[in-house]
Backbone as a printed PyTorch tensor [residue, N CA C, xyz], in Angstrom:
tensor([[[ 0.9280, -1.0730,  0.2310],
         [ 0.2250,  0.0290, -0.1210],
         [ 0.8800,  1.5330,  0.3130]],

        [[ 1.1410,  1.9160, -1.2910],
         [ 1.7340,  3.0790, -1.2480],
         [ 0.9940,  4.4540, -0.8900]],

        [[ 1.7400,  5.2930, -0.4540],
         [ 1.3940,  6.6470, -0.4030],
         [ 1.1190,  7.7590, -1.6130]],

        [[-0.5610,  8.5890, -1.5700],
         [-0.8300,  9.0090, -2.4930],
         [ 0.3420,  9.8740, -2.8160]],

        [[-0.1210, 11.1760, -3.9590],
         [ 0.9420, 12.1100, -4.2590],
         [ 1.0380, 13.2790, -3.2660]],

        [[-0.2990, 13.2230, -2.5680],
         [ 0.1440, 14.1050, -1.4840],
         [ 0.9330, 14.4130, -0.2630]],

        [[ 0.6220, 12.9590,  0.2010],
         [ 1.2490, 12.5680,  1.3240],
         [ 2.6860, 11.9840,  1.1350]],

        [[ 3.0400, 12.0160, -0.4900],
         [ 4.6160, 11.6600, -0.6970],
         [ 5.3590, 13.0270, -0.9570]],

        [[ 4.3440, 14.2130, -1.2360],
         [ 5.0080, 15.3100, -1.2430],
         [ 5.1710, 16.0700, -0.0720]],

        [[ 4.3090, 15.5150,  0.9090],
         [ 4.7770, 15.8880,  2.7330],
         [ 6.0620, 15.2640,  3.0290]],

        [[ 5.9940, 14.0530,  3.2210],
         [ 6.9810, 13.4020,  3.3320],
         [ 8.6190, 14.1790,  2.7730]],

        [[ 8.6850, 14.0520,  1.5540],
         [ 9.6980, 14.6230,  0.8550],
         [ 9.9440, 15.5320,  1.3360]],

        [[ 9.1640, 16.6820,  1.9320],
         [ 9.4480, 18.3930,  2.4950],
         [10.1230, 17.6760,  3.8270]],

        [[ 9.5440, 16.8470,  4.7630],
         [ 9.6470, 16.8060,  5.7270],
         [11.2160, 16.4860,  5.9780]],

        [[11.6060, 15.6100,  5.2770],
         [12.9100, 14.7740,  5.3750],
         [14.1210, 15.3550,  4.2380]],

        [[13.4140, 16.1630,  3.3710],
         [14.7930, 16.5060,  2.5000],
         [14.5680, 18.2750,  2.3230]],

        [[13.3890, 18.3120,  2.6520],
         [13.1000, 20.0470,  2.6770],
         [12.6870, 20.1030,  0.9940]],

        [[12.0740, 19.3490,  0.1730],
         [11.7860, 19.9480, -1.1550],
         [10.0790, 19.8340, -1.2860]],

        [[ 9.7210, 21.0510, -1.0610],
         [ 8.5370, 21.1910, -0.9540],
         [ 7.7400, 22.2310, -2.2800]],

        [[ 8.4330, 21.5350, -3.3500],
         [ 7.9730, 22.3350, -4.7110],
         [ 6.5440, 21.4310, -4.9670]],

        [[ 6.3450, 20.4100, -4.8150],
         [ 5.4280, 19.4730, -5.3600],
         [ 4.2560, 19.7580, -4.5710]],

        [[ 4.3430, 20.4840, -3.4620],
         [ 3.3660, 20.2390, -2.2160],
         [ 1.7970, 21.5040, -2.7550]],

        [[ 0.9190, 20.6240, -2.9240],
         [-0.4470, 21.7680, -3.0610],
         [-0.7000, 23.1700, -2.3580]],

        [[-0.7890, 24.2790, -3.2010],
         [-0.7970, 25.2740, -2.8420],
         [-1.3780, 25.3980, -1.3210]],

        [[-3.0380, 24.6780, -1.7840],
         [-3.6960, 24.3900, -0.6070],
         [-3.1220, 24.2460,  0.6780]],

        [[-2.4350, 23.0570,  0.9810],
         [-2.2230, 22.0730,  1.8650],
         [-1.1400, 22.8180,  2.6480]],

        [[-0.2340, 23.8260,  1.6620],
         [ 0.7600, 24.9070,  2.1070],
         [ 0.3920, 26.1850,  3.2250]],

        [[-1.0250, 26.2110,  2.4250],
         [-1.6770, 27.3200,  3.1270],
         [-2.1990, 27.1960,  4.1250]],

        [[-2.2760, 25.8530,  4.2980],
         [-3.3360, 25.0920,  5.7680],
         [-2.1100, 25.4680,  6.8690]],

        [[-1.1380, 24.5190,  6.2990],
         [ 0.3490, 24.6260,  7.5630],
         [ 0.9640, 25.8190,  7.4910]],

        [[ 0.3270, 26.9620,  6.7480],
         [ 0.9580, 28.6060,  7.1740],
         [-0.3850, 29.1780,  8.2770]],

        [[-1.2920, 28.8290,  8.1380],
         [-2.6210, 29.1490,  8.7120],
         [-2.2390, 28.8920,  9.9680]],

        [[-2.2280, 27.3760, 10.0420],
         [-2.0400, 26.3730, 11.6210],
         [-0.6050, 27.0190, 12.2450]],

        [[ 0.2840, 27.9080, 11.6230],
         [ 1.0560, 27.7060, 12.7920],
         [ 2.4080, 27.0870, 12.2600]],

        [[ 2.2820, 25.9590, 11.5250],
         [ 2.7040, 24.9700, 11.9190],
         [ 3.9050, 24.5930, 10.1150]],

        [[ 4.0730, 25.8290,  9.4580],
         [ 4.7270, 26.0630,  8.3620],
         [ 6.1100, 25.2530,  8.3170]],

        [[ 6.8500, 25.7940,  9.3390],
         [ 8.0240, 25.6650,  9.5550],
         [ 8.6750, 24.1510,  9.9750]],

        [[ 7.3160, 23.5560,  9.9650],
         [ 8.0460, 21.8350, 10.2180],
         [ 8.2380, 21.2510,  9.1310]],

        [[ 7.7040, 21.8280,  7.5740],
         [ 8.2790, 21.4510,  6.3630],
         [ 9.7460, 21.6030,  5.8740]],

        [[10.2330, 22.9780,  6.9610],
         [11.4550, 23.1660,  6.1470],
         [12.5900, 21.9680,  7.1380]],

        [[13.5120, 22.1130,  6.3360],
         [14.4070, 20.9530,  6.7220],
         [15.5730, 22.1220,  7.5350]],

        [[16.0700, 22.0870,  8.4010],
         [16.8810, 22.7410,  9.6590],
         [18.3110, 22.1340, 10.4930]],

        [[18.8620, 22.8490, 11.0470],
         [20.0140, 21.7990, 11.6290],
         [19.6750, 21.3640, 12.5370]],

        [[17.9520, 20.8070, 13.1500],
         [18.1380, 19.8090, 13.9010],
         [17.9070, 18.5940, 13.3090]],

        [[17.6230, 18.6540, 11.8870],
         [17.6730, 17.4930, 11.2540],
         [19.3490, 16.9040, 11.1370]],

        [[20.5180, 17.8990, 10.9270],
         [21.5680, 17.2820, 11.0500],
         [21.8920, 17.3140, 12.3650]],

        [[21.5520, 17.6130, 13.6070],
         [22.0360, 17.4220, 14.8370],
         [21.6060, 16.0420, 15.0590]],

        [[20.1930, 15.6060, 14.6840],
         [19.5910, 14.1010, 14.8750],
         [20.7810, 13.1360, 14.0480]],

        [[21.1250, 13.3350, 13.0750],
         [21.6470, 12.2840, 12.0290],
         [23.2500, 12.4600, 12.6860]],

        [[23.7790, 13.8970, 13.3580],
         [25.1600, 13.4300, 13.9890],
         [24.9190, 12.4360, 15.4170]],

        [[23.5890, 12.7750, 16.0480],
         [23.7680, 12.1020, 17.2020],
         [23.6320, 10.8650, 17.0680]],

        [[23.0010, 10.0800, 16.2390],
         [22.8340,  8.7340, 15.9180],
         [23.8270,  8.0960, 15.1940]],

        [[24.5590,  9.0490, 14.1980],
         [26.4380,  8.3430, 13.8720],
         [26.9660,  8.2390, 14.8330]],

        [[27.2300,  9.4880, 15.8660],
         [28.0420,  9.4770, 16.8540],
         [27.8860,  8.3470, 17.6980]],

        [[26.4670,  7.7820, 18.0400],
         [26.1700,  6.9300, 19.2910],
         [26.5660,  5.5420, 18.8030]],

        [[26.2710,  5.5260, 17.1800],
         [26.0840,  4.0700, 16.9900],
         [27.7270,  3.6060, 16.7730]],

        [[28.8990,  4.8350, 16.2660],
         [30.0470,  4.3670, 16.4720],
         [30.9430,  4.9170, 17.5150]],

        [[30.3880,  5.2560, 18.3610],
         [31.1080,  5.6650, 19.7460],
         [30.8820,  4.1310, 20.0770]],

        [[29.2070,  3.3220, 19.8320],
         [29.5750,  2.1440, 20.5880],
         [30.2820,  0.8370, 20.2440]],

        [[30.3610,  1.3310, 18.7470],
         [31.6070,  0.4610, 17.7920],
         [33.1630,  0.6830, 18.6180]],

        [[33.4210,  1.7210, 18.6230],
         [34.8520,  1.9280, 19.0970],
         [34.5410,  2.3870, 20.6220]],

        [[34.6530,  1.8810, 21.6170],
         [34.6610,  2.0880, 22.5730],
         [36.0660,  2.9900, 23.7900]],

        [[37.0090,  2.3330, 22.4660],
         [38.1170,  3.0170, 23.2090],
         [38.9890,  4.2700, 22.5110]],

        [[37.9900,  4.4170, 21.5350],
         [37.9060,  6.1720, 20.8280],
         [39.2690,  6.1160, 20.0140]],

        [[39.7250,  4.7560, 19.6480],
         [40.7490,  4.4110, 18.4660],
         [41.0510,  5.2400, 17.6780]],

        [[39.7890,  5.3900, 16.7940],
         [39.4730,  5.6500, 15.7300],
         [38.4890,  6.6920, 15.5350]],

        [[38.9350,  7.8350, 16.2150],
         [38.0300,  9.2350, 15.9120],
         [38.3100,  9.7540, 14.7630]],

        [[39.5100,  9.9600, 14.3220],
         [39.7440, 10.3520, 13.1360],
         [38.5610,  9.8140, 11.9720]],

        [[38.6370,  8.7730, 12.3050],
         [38.1520,  7.6580, 10.9580],
         [36.6340,  8.2540, 11.1430]],

        [[36.0580,  8.1020, 12.5380],
         [34.8500,  8.4130, 13.0760],
         [34.7650,  9.7440, 12.3040]],

        [[35.3670, 10.9460, 12.5920],
         [34.9030, 12.1300, 12.2450],
         [34.9130, 12.3320, 10.6410]],

        [[35.5930, 11.5850,  9.9880],
         [35.5620, 11.4250,  8.8330],
         [34.2180, 10.6610,  8.2210]],

        [[33.7180, 10.1200,  8.8160],
         [32.5230,  9.2600,  8.2620],
         [31.4570, 10.1190,  8.4260]],

        [[31.2300, 10.5460,  9.8010],
         [29.9780, 11.3380,  9.9440],
         [30.3190, 12.5480,  9.1010]],

        [[31.3630, 13.2870,  8.8600],
         [31.6520, 14.0260,  8.0710],
         [30.6910, 14.2970,  6.6280]],

        [[31.4270, 13.2780,  5.9220],
         [30.9960, 12.4400,  5.0330],
         [29.2420, 12.2650,  4.5660]],

        [[28.6470, 11.8550,  5.6830],
         [27.5810, 11.4280,  5.5940],
         [26.3380, 13.0180,  5.8900]],

        [[26.8560, 13.9250,  6.5390],
         [26.5740, 15.2140,  6.7600],
         [26.5360, 16.1290,  5.6130]],

        [[27.6710, 15.7540,  4.6400],
         [27.7000, 16.2110,  3.7150],
         [26.7000, 16.3490,  2.6860]],

        [[26.8910, 14.3790,  2.7850],
         [25.7190, 14.1240,  1.6710],
         [24.3430, 14.7890,  1.9860]],

        [[23.8330, 14.5820,  3.4160],
         [22.4140, 15.0130,  3.6700],
         [22.4290, 16.6700,  3.5400]],

        [[23.4710, 17.1900,  3.4960],
         [23.1970, 18.7360,  2.5430],
         [23.2990, 18.4800,  1.2080]],

        [[23.9140, 17.7020,  0.4020],
         [23.7550, 17.9370, -0.9880],
         [22.3050, 17.6890, -1.3490]],

        [[21.5700, 16.4520, -0.5530],
         [20.1120, 16.0790, -0.8580],
         [19.4510, 16.9470, -0.3260]],

        [[19.5870, 17.6230,  0.6080],
         [18.5270, 18.5960,  1.2830],
         [18.7600, 20.1650,  0.0200]],

        [[19.5130, 20.3870, -0.8330],
         [19.8860, 21.9060, -1.7740],
         [20.8480, 22.3230, -1.1840]],

        [[21.3580, 22.0570,  0.2410],
         [22.7690, 23.0220,  0.2930],
         [21.8050, 24.4730,  1.0820]],

        [[20.6500, 24.1010,  1.5540],
         [20.0710, 25.4170,  2.4590],
         [20.8180, 26.0250,  3.5840]],

        [[20.4550, 26.8890,  3.5240],
         [21.8730, 27.7660,  4.4860],
         [21.5030, 27.2520,  6.2280]],

        [[20.6660, 26.8450,  6.6130],
         [20.4470, 26.1910,  7.9550],
         [20.8860, 24.7810,  8.1660]],

        [[20.7830, 24.1030,  6.9370],
         [21.7920, 22.5670,  6.7820],
         [22.9620, 23.0570,  6.9610]],

        [[23.6340, 24.0690,  5.8010],
         [25.0120, 24.4280,  5.6000],
         [25.3690, 25.2050,  7.1250]],

        [[24.8110, 25.5120,  7.6500],
         [25.1710, 26.5190,  9.0630],
         [25.5560, 25.2360, 10.0600]],

        [[24.5460, 23.7840, 10.2670],
         [24.8960, 23.0110, 10.8180],
         [25.9210, 21.9060, 10.9010]],

        [[25.8450, 21.3920,  9.2300],
         [26.8710, 20.7880,  8.9610],
         [28.6110, 21.2920,  9.2010]],

        [[28.8370, 22.9130,  8.5110],
         [30.0540, 23.8190,  8.6900],
         [29.9130, 23.4930, 10.3590]],

        [[29.1670, 23.8640, 10.9630],
         [29.3550, 23.4760, 12.7860],
         [29.8610, 22.9120, 13.2800]],

        [[28.9050, 21.5620, 13.0570],
         [29.5730, 19.7190, 13.3170],
         [30.8580, 19.4430, 12.9160]],

        [[31.1550, 20.1310, 11.7960],
         [32.9880, 19.7560, 11.4800],
         [33.5490, 20.3130, 11.9700]],

        [[33.0730, 21.6960, 12.1550],
         [34.5040, 22.5090, 13.0030],
         [34.7240, 22.0750, 14.5090]],

        [[33.3530, 21.6310, 15.2990],
         [33.1020, 20.7270, 16.7310],
         [33.7920, 20.0900, 16.5340]],

        [[33.6140, 19.2030, 15.4850],
         [34.2020, 17.5420, 15.2940],
         [36.2490, 17.9530, 15.1600]],

        [[36.3250, 18.8480, 14.5450],
         [37.5420, 19.3030, 14.4650],
         [38.4160, 19.7230, 16.1760]],

        [[37.2660, 20.3150, 16.6630],
         [37.8160, 20.8840, 18.1880],
         [37.9010, 19.6190, 18.7510]],

        [[37.2680, 18.7710, 18.6930],
         [37.2350, 17.5430, 19.8430],
         [38.7540, 16.8330, 19.3860]],

        [[39.1870, 16.7220, 18.1940],
         [40.0140, 15.9110, 17.6170],
         [41.1700, 16.2880, 17.9770]],

        [[41.5730, 17.7270, 17.9210],
         [43.0690, 18.2830, 17.8470],
         [42.6660, 19.5680, 19.0550]],

        [[41.6940, 20.1040, 19.5670],
         [41.7350, 21.4340, 20.5240],
         [40.7830, 20.6450, 21.9380]],

        [[40.7800, 21.4790, 23.1530],
         [40.2050, 21.1230, 24.0810],
         [38.3240, 21.9420, 23.8140]],

        [[37.9100, 21.5690, 23.3480],
         [36.4020, 22.3260, 22.8820],
         [35.7620, 22.6960, 23.8490]],

        [[36.2900, 23.9800, 23.9530],
         [35.2150, 24.5860, 25.7920],
         [34.0730, 25.1770, 25.0710]],

        [[32.6730, 25.3950, 25.7690],
         [31.8820, 25.8360, 25.9010],
         [32.1900, 27.5340, 24.8540]],

        [[32.8120, 28.2440, 25.2510],
         [33.0330, 29.3820, 24.7700],
         [33.5960, 29.6560, 23.1500]],

        [[34.5130, 28.6260, 23.1740],
         [34.5570, 28.5650, 21.6340],
         [33.4050, 28.0450, 20.5790]],

        [[32.4000, 28.3700, 20.9970],
         [31.1720, 27.8420, 20.0540],
         [30.6680, 28.9440, 19.7210]],

        [[31.0610, 30.2280, 20.1410],
         [30.4360, 31.6100, 19.6440],
         [31.2720, 31.4220, 18.4440]],

        [[32.7730, 31.1400, 18.8490],
         [33.8350, 31.6670, 17.6770],
         [33.5880, 30.6950, 16.5830]],

        [[32.9380, 29.4550, 16.9740],
         [32.8430, 28.3160, 15.7620],
         [31.4290, 28.6470, 14.7240]],

        [[30.9100, 29.2800, 15.4300],
         [29.4580, 29.7440, 15.0040],
         [29.9060, 30.8770, 13.9010]],

        [[31.0500, 32.2080, 14.3820],
         [31.2420, 32.9570, 13.3770],
         [31.7150, 32.4580, 11.9240]],

        [[32.9980, 31.5390, 12.6480],
         [33.3920, 31.2560, 11.4130],
         [32.5690, 30.3280, 10.2200]],

        [[31.6400, 29.6810, 10.6840],
         [30.5710, 29.0040,  9.9130],
         [29.8700, 29.9770,  9.2850]],

        [[29.6100, 31.3100, 10.0090],
         [28.7060, 32.2560,  9.3860],
         [29.5110, 33.1040,  7.9800]],

        [[30.8290, 33.0510,  8.6300],
         [31.9140, 33.8970,  7.5540],
         [32.1650, 32.8450,  6.4790]],

        [[32.3830, 31.3650,  6.6850],
         [32.4950, 30.6140,  5.3110],
         [31.6530, 30.5960,  4.2540]],

        [[29.9840, 30.6180,  5.1690],
         [29.0170, 30.4850,  4.3450],
         [28.7570, 31.9720,  3.7680]],

        [[29.2140, 33.2060,  3.9340],
         [28.8030, 34.3550,  3.2800],
         [30.1340, 34.4890,  2.6250]],

        [[31.2220, 33.8270,  2.4790],
         [32.1640, 34.0750,  1.8190],
         [31.9470, 32.7860,  0.3500]],

        [[31.2720, 31.7420,  0.6330],
         [30.5340, 31.0210, -0.3020],
         [29.5750, 31.5450, -1.1960]],

        [[28.4660, 32.6020, -0.1920],
         [27.1600, 33.0230, -0.9730],
         [27.2630, 34.4950, -0.4840]],

        [[27.6300, 35.7180, -0.5500],
         [27.5570, 36.5530,  0.0230],
         [25.8880, 37.3400,  0.4480]],

        [[24.5410, 37.0910, -0.9580],
         [23.5470, 37.2310, -0.7840],
         [23.2150, 36.2890,  0.3600]],

        [[23.3490, 35.3470,  0.7080],
         [22.8590, 34.5300,  2.0250],
         [22.5120, 35.5500,  3.6620]],

        [[23.3500, 36.7900,  3.5350],
         [22.8320, 37.8510,  4.3460],
         [21.6930, 38.2590,  4.3410]],

        [[20.7470, 38.4380,  3.2620],
         [19.6080, 38.7920,  3.0330],
         [18.5410, 37.4340,  3.2990]],

        [[19.3310, 36.1370,  3.2020],
         [17.8200, 35.1130,  3.5720],
         [17.8440, 35.1670,  4.7660]],

        [[16.2990, 34.9970,  4.9460],
         [15.6070, 35.0280,  6.3720],
         [16.3130, 33.7160,  6.8090]],

        [[16.1770, 32.4700,  5.9840],
         [16.4670, 31.3960,  6.9830],
         [18.0010, 31.3890,  7.2510]],

        [[18.8650, 32.1100,  6.7330],
         [20.2260, 32.6130,  7.2920],
         [20.3790, 33.3250,  8.4880]],

        [[19.5640, 34.1600,  8.6690],
         [19.4300, 35.2300,  9.4200],
         [18.8430, 34.4620, 11.0220]],

        [[17.5940, 34.0960, 10.7070],
         [17.2480, 33.4340, 11.7010],
         [17.5370, 32.2180, 12.3720]],

        [[18.5050, 31.0590, 11.5770],
         [19.3940, 30.0910, 11.8060],
         [20.9070, 30.8040, 13.1690]],

        [[21.0210, 31.4590, 12.1850],
         [22.5020, 32.1490, 13.0920],
         [21.8120, 32.7770, 14.2270]],

        [[20.8400, 34.1810, 14.2100],
         [20.7100, 34.6950, 15.7100],
         [20.0120, 33.9470, 16.4090]],

        [[19.1790, 32.6510, 16.2170],
         [18.8670, 31.5680, 17.3990],
         [19.5980, 31.0380, 17.5910]],

        [[20.6760, 30.5740, 17.2530],
         [22.2750, 30.0720, 17.7920],
         [22.7560, 30.6730, 18.5220]],

        [[23.0140, 31.9500, 17.8610],
         [23.5560, 32.7300, 18.7230],
         [22.9260, 33.2200, 20.3650]],

        [[21.5930, 33.4550, 20.1910],
         [21.1750, 33.3970, 21.4910],
         [21.0710, 32.2170, 22.5830]],

        [[21.2290, 30.8880, 22.2630],
         [21.3470, 29.7210, 22.6590],
         [22.2940, 29.8190, 23.1720]],

        [[23.5190, 30.0790, 22.2020],
         [24.7820, 29.6380, 23.2550],
         [25.3510, 30.6880, 23.9440]],

        [[24.8550, 32.2770, 23.7700],
         [25.1520, 33.5980, 24.5760],
         [24.4200, 33.5080, 26.0720]],

        [[22.7490, 33.2720, 25.4280],
         [22.1650, 33.6050, 26.6440],
         [21.7180, 32.5440, 27.5340]],

        [[21.8140, 31.3200, 26.8520],
         [20.8870, 30.3300, 27.5540],
         [22.0520, 29.8070, 29.1640]],

        [[23.2730, 29.7100, 29.0150],
         [24.4630, 29.5980, 30.2150],
         [23.9780, 30.5820, 31.2820]],

        [[23.5840, 31.9350, 30.9280],
         [22.9800, 32.9330, 31.9300],
         [21.9180, 32.5390, 32.5330]],

        [[20.7080, 32.4870, 31.8000],
         [19.3070, 32.0150, 32.2540],
         [19.4200, 30.8390, 33.1820]],

        [[20.1450, 29.8680, 32.5420],
         [20.2750, 28.4270, 33.5250],
         [20.8000, 28.6290, 34.5350]],

        [[21.6630, 29.3430, 35.0600],
         [22.2860, 29.3010, 36.1970],
         [21.2560, 30.1680, 37.2850]],

        [[20.1810, 31.2960, 36.7890],
         [19.5180, 31.6100, 37.6350],
         [18.4370, 30.8910, 38.6420]],

        [[18.3730, 29.7470, 38.0240],
         [17.6030, 28.9330, 39.1330],
         [17.8490, 27.4710, 38.7910]],

        [[18.0700, 26.7450, 39.8960],
         [18.6020, 25.4750, 39.5420],
         [17.4010, 24.9590, 40.7660]],

        [[17.2000, 23.4470, 40.5280],
         [16.4690, 22.5780, 41.0120],
         [16.7630, 21.0860, 41.4480]],

        [[16.0720, 20.7170, 42.5130],
         [16.7170, 19.1300, 42.5520],
         [15.7280, 18.2720, 41.9960]],

        [[14.6550, 18.8510, 41.4090],
         [13.2610, 17.6710, 40.8040],
         [13.5180, 17.8170, 39.3810]],

        [[13.9050, 17.0190, 38.7260],
         [14.1150, 16.5530, 37.2020],
         [13.4550, 17.2500, 36.8820]],

        [[12.1540, 17.2330, 36.9410],
         [11.0640, 17.3920, 35.9090],
         [10.7920, 19.0500, 35.9070]],

        [[10.9920, 19.7210, 37.1100],
         [11.0240, 20.8500, 36.8220],
         [12.6150, 21.8630, 36.1750]],

        [[13.7280, 21.1110, 36.4390],
         [14.9610, 21.4380, 36.0950],
         [14.5510, 21.0840, 34.4320]],

        [[14.0670, 20.1750, 33.8870],
         [14.0780, 20.1230, 32.8510],
         [13.0130, 21.2060, 32.0630]],

        [[11.9350, 21.3010, 32.7810],
         [11.1480, 22.6710, 32.0130],
         [11.9320, 23.6080, 32.5300]],

        [[12.5230, 23.7050, 33.4830],
         [13.4230, 25.2440, 33.2560],
         [14.5000, 25.5150, 32.2340]],

        [[15.2080, 24.2660, 32.2940],
         [16.0620, 24.7160, 31.0580],
         [15.7270, 24.7170, 29.6480]],

        [[14.3260, 23.9550, 29.3790],
         [13.9910, 24.0370, 28.0490],
         [13.1320, 25.6050, 28.0090]],

        [[12.5180, 26.4310, 29.0970],
         [12.4710, 27.0140, 28.7250],
         [13.2670, 28.4690, 28.7400]],

        [[14.3740, 27.9460, 29.5420],
         [15.6420, 29.0410, 29.1620],
         [16.1150, 29.1970, 27.4600]],

        [[16.3040, 27.8310, 26.8170],
         [16.5070, 27.7880, 25.2830],
         [15.5900, 28.1510, 24.7120]],

        [[14.2160, 28.3260, 24.8770],
         [13.3930, 29.1050, 23.9400],
         [13.3840, 30.5300, 24.2560]],

        [[13.8280, 30.8670, 25.2380],
         [13.6330, 32.2480, 25.4940],
         [14.8480, 32.9020, 25.0900]],

        [[15.9080, 32.4770, 25.3150],
         [17.3540, 32.5990, 24.7080],
         [17.2890, 32.8920, 22.9990]],

        [[16.5120, 31.7670, 22.3940],
         [16.2450, 31.8130, 20.6670],
         [15.4910, 33.0570, 20.4270]],

        [[14.3860, 33.1850, 21.5370],
         [13.4100, 34.1000, 20.7430],
         [14.0620, 35.5810, 21.1480]],

        [[15.1530, 35.7860, 22.0920],
         [15.0780, 37.0890, 22.3480],
         [16.0560, 37.4770, 21.1250]],

        [[16.7600, 36.9080, 20.4440],
         [17.3670, 37.1000, 19.4700],
         [17.0030, 37.0240, 17.8850]],

        [[16.0100, 36.3730, 18.0580],
         [15.1030, 36.3890, 16.5090],
         [13.9180, 37.3640, 16.5700]],

        [[13.3460, 37.6580, 17.4810],
         [12.7510, 38.5560, 17.8410],
         [12.9060, 39.8120, 17.1200]],

        [[13.6670, 40.4220, 16.8450],
         [13.8820, 41.9500, 16.1440],
         [14.2160, 41.2110, 14.4780]],

        [[14.1530, 40.1190, 14.0520],
         [14.3970, 39.8890, 12.8630],
         [12.9070, 39.7250, 12.2640]]])
């Protein structure tokens, strides 16, 4: 039992970000319901792929003897995913950042304060690749949200600590949301 054309086009948008085949009425329905962003492929997809591959490969290589091979394999997979998605700005940002973070883990002590520097370098690389990305709303939202999370979230998270795991989880989730909102709201 196969999918009909409408379901297939929605699945294509969810997995690869290709939304050209989706009916305009369906796009308007997503837009009016406030869920249109679900159809865009973002850094979350790249992060999930990275986490799954890293988990599997770390389980295979428990003593971390083949860290370079693991990094190269994960990088190739992430760049292949970026190719499938058409090299959209959020996916490129994530792939470049995960590559830079991986290099940092291999050769340097990857401290949390270096993550903003890595974000800046990935923005620079993308703007050298395509200077007109500075006008792309996805590029601006992606970088500003991640900057807010990296900069404000640690400060907000320190304001309250709870011994209750559920309350701590809710607080940390709220801090991430507020941090991203602060920097994306002006855009």
